[in-house]
Amino acid sequence: MSSEAKKPAKHLDPRKQSILRAVVNDYVETAEPVGSKALLARHSLGVSSATVRNEMAELEEMGYLEQPHTSAGRVPSDKGYRAYVDEIEEPMTLSPAETRKIREEIGEGLSEIRELIGRAAKSLSEQTNFTSLVLTPTYGESRLRQVKLLMIEPGKALVIVVLSAGVVRDRLIHIPDLLDNEQLSSLAETLEKALAGKKLHDITLLAVTDAGKSEPIPDSLLNQLLFETYIAIKQAENIDLYIEGQHRLLKQPEFADVDKAHRYLDTMSKEGVVAGYLSEMPDTEVTKEDKMPAYVVRIGQEIALKGMEDCSFISSSYRIGDNICGKIAVVGPRRMMYSKIISDVSFVNYTLNKMIRRWETRGEAVEEEKHES
């Protein structure tokens, strides 16, 4: 369920609620404005045509429906979609074939966590046929586990940083030609002994310099190498945004309008803006039990991103360790099967969380073996 307070449509009696629900369902399916005759033909509402027309007119006056200028039918407004979504108690149950496919796509050949996150983004986009977004956590609270320095060729080395969250980052750096692989390995071992277990937030250039100053390397060479290594460690804090299926929304009827399509694509191209917005979405509860994660739904004008007025945003949180939180989301048209898409987001997130916990458990076992040996 959404972590944001539900806002039930207090002024809607049961009949208006059932008619609004029918209008939303029909519009989601057909992408055509819904008229009273079509509504009666498709649904057993138990009332006359005149009553349906009157109720739809009242729903329009109350702001739940809108009437396009070129049509006698009506379409849901943001307020109408919000009332519809807030009425969902239990999202749709995915089929065994769907859940099996998602598990296989994300978890087959358990890999490094960043690869798992990328797989989750791809699986969610394919499952929903919409655009998926997965934001990695900020790793400042994660602890440094390992530092490796590997010579690639004279003048170039690879810094590999392994975090307690199971995340591996690497960065190619330029180093003085006079340094050799043995010196790099010795320095990496010294830094790891001094810094392992520290939070990334707490690792400063001074801490790195103090840790490595005892190495028998000329100061002019050592200082450059320590600075490059420090930058590589701090860059491990950076967040990444995975976006899959930007093109998929262009297949939806709403985005046949060139202006709408352009605004949407322009917004999605600004990855920093999108990542910032997603990071500010409320954190939802992540349980370690066999329960689906909570979710947040934002519709149309509720989305504080220019160019997303015709979209809906469904997001959920995943967790690495106890304190590190990332976001997973779907961007689709307002006209979507909310119950189904919510289930897709929740199950992909549930699977991702499960795979991450399995990875963490495996990492803890490796660490125990190292200490025992």
PDB file of C-alpha atoms in Angstrom, residues 3 15 23 30 48 121 123 157 169 182 195 223 225 227 234 240-241 258 268 279 287 292 322 342 346 354 372:
ATOM      1  CA  SER A   3       3.150   5.125   2.205  1.00  0.00           C
ATOM      2  CA  ARG A  15     -23.080   4.306  -7.218  1.00  0.00           C
ATOM      3  CA  VAL A  23     -15.139   4.661 -16.712  1.00  0.00           C
ATOM      4  CA  THR A  30      -9.797   1.407 -25.120  1.00  0.00           C
ATOM      5  CA  SER A  48     -31.079   3.519 -16.360  1.00  0.00           C
ATOM      6  CA  ALA A 121      15.379  -2.365 -14.349  1.00  0.00           C
ATOM      7  CA  SER A 123      12.904  -6.973 -16.196  1.00  0.00           C
ATOM      8  CA  ALA A 157      46.264   1.496 -13.055  1.00  0.00           C
ATOM      9  CA  ARG A 169      33.461   0.091  -8.080  1.00  0.00           C
ATOM     10  CA  GLU A 182      54.642  -4.580  -6.593  1.00  0.00           C
ATOM     11  CA  LEU A 195      40.696   1.978   6.143  1.00  0.00           C
ATOM     12  CA  ASN A 223      51.175  11.906  -3.125  1.00  0.00           C
ATOM     13  CA  LEU A 225      48.953   8.053  -6.267  1.00  0.00           C
ATOM     14  CA  PHE A 227      45.192  11.477  -4.268  1.00  0.00           C
ATOM     15  CA  LYS A 234      34.995   8.789  -2.786  1.00  0.00           C
ATOM     16  CA  ASP A 240      23.622   5.668 -10.577  1.00  0.00           C
ATOM     17  CA  LEU A 241      20.309   5.807 -12.403  1.00  0.00           C
ATOM     18  CA  VAL A 258       4.342  15.066 -30.925  1.00  0.00           C
ATOM     19  CA  MET A 268      13.829  11.607 -19.358  1.00  0.00           C
ATOM     20  CA  SER A 279      15.689  10.171  -4.554  1.00  0.00           C
ATOM     21  CA  THR A 287      10.142  -5.961   5.207  1.00  0.00           C
ATOM     22  CA  MET A 292       5.259  -7.468  -0.992  1.00  0.00           C
ATOM     23  CA  ASP A 322      20.085  -2.098   7.213  1.00  0.00           C
ATOM     24  CA  ILE A 342       1.590  -2.017  -8.893  1.00  0.00           C
ATOM     25  CA  SER A 346       6.125  -4.819  -6.032  1.00  0.00           C
ATOM     26  CA  LYS A 354      15.605 -11.208  -1.935  1.00  0.00           C
ATOM     27  CA  GLU A 372      39.005 -17.978  10.143  1.00  0.00           C
TER      28      GLU A 372
END
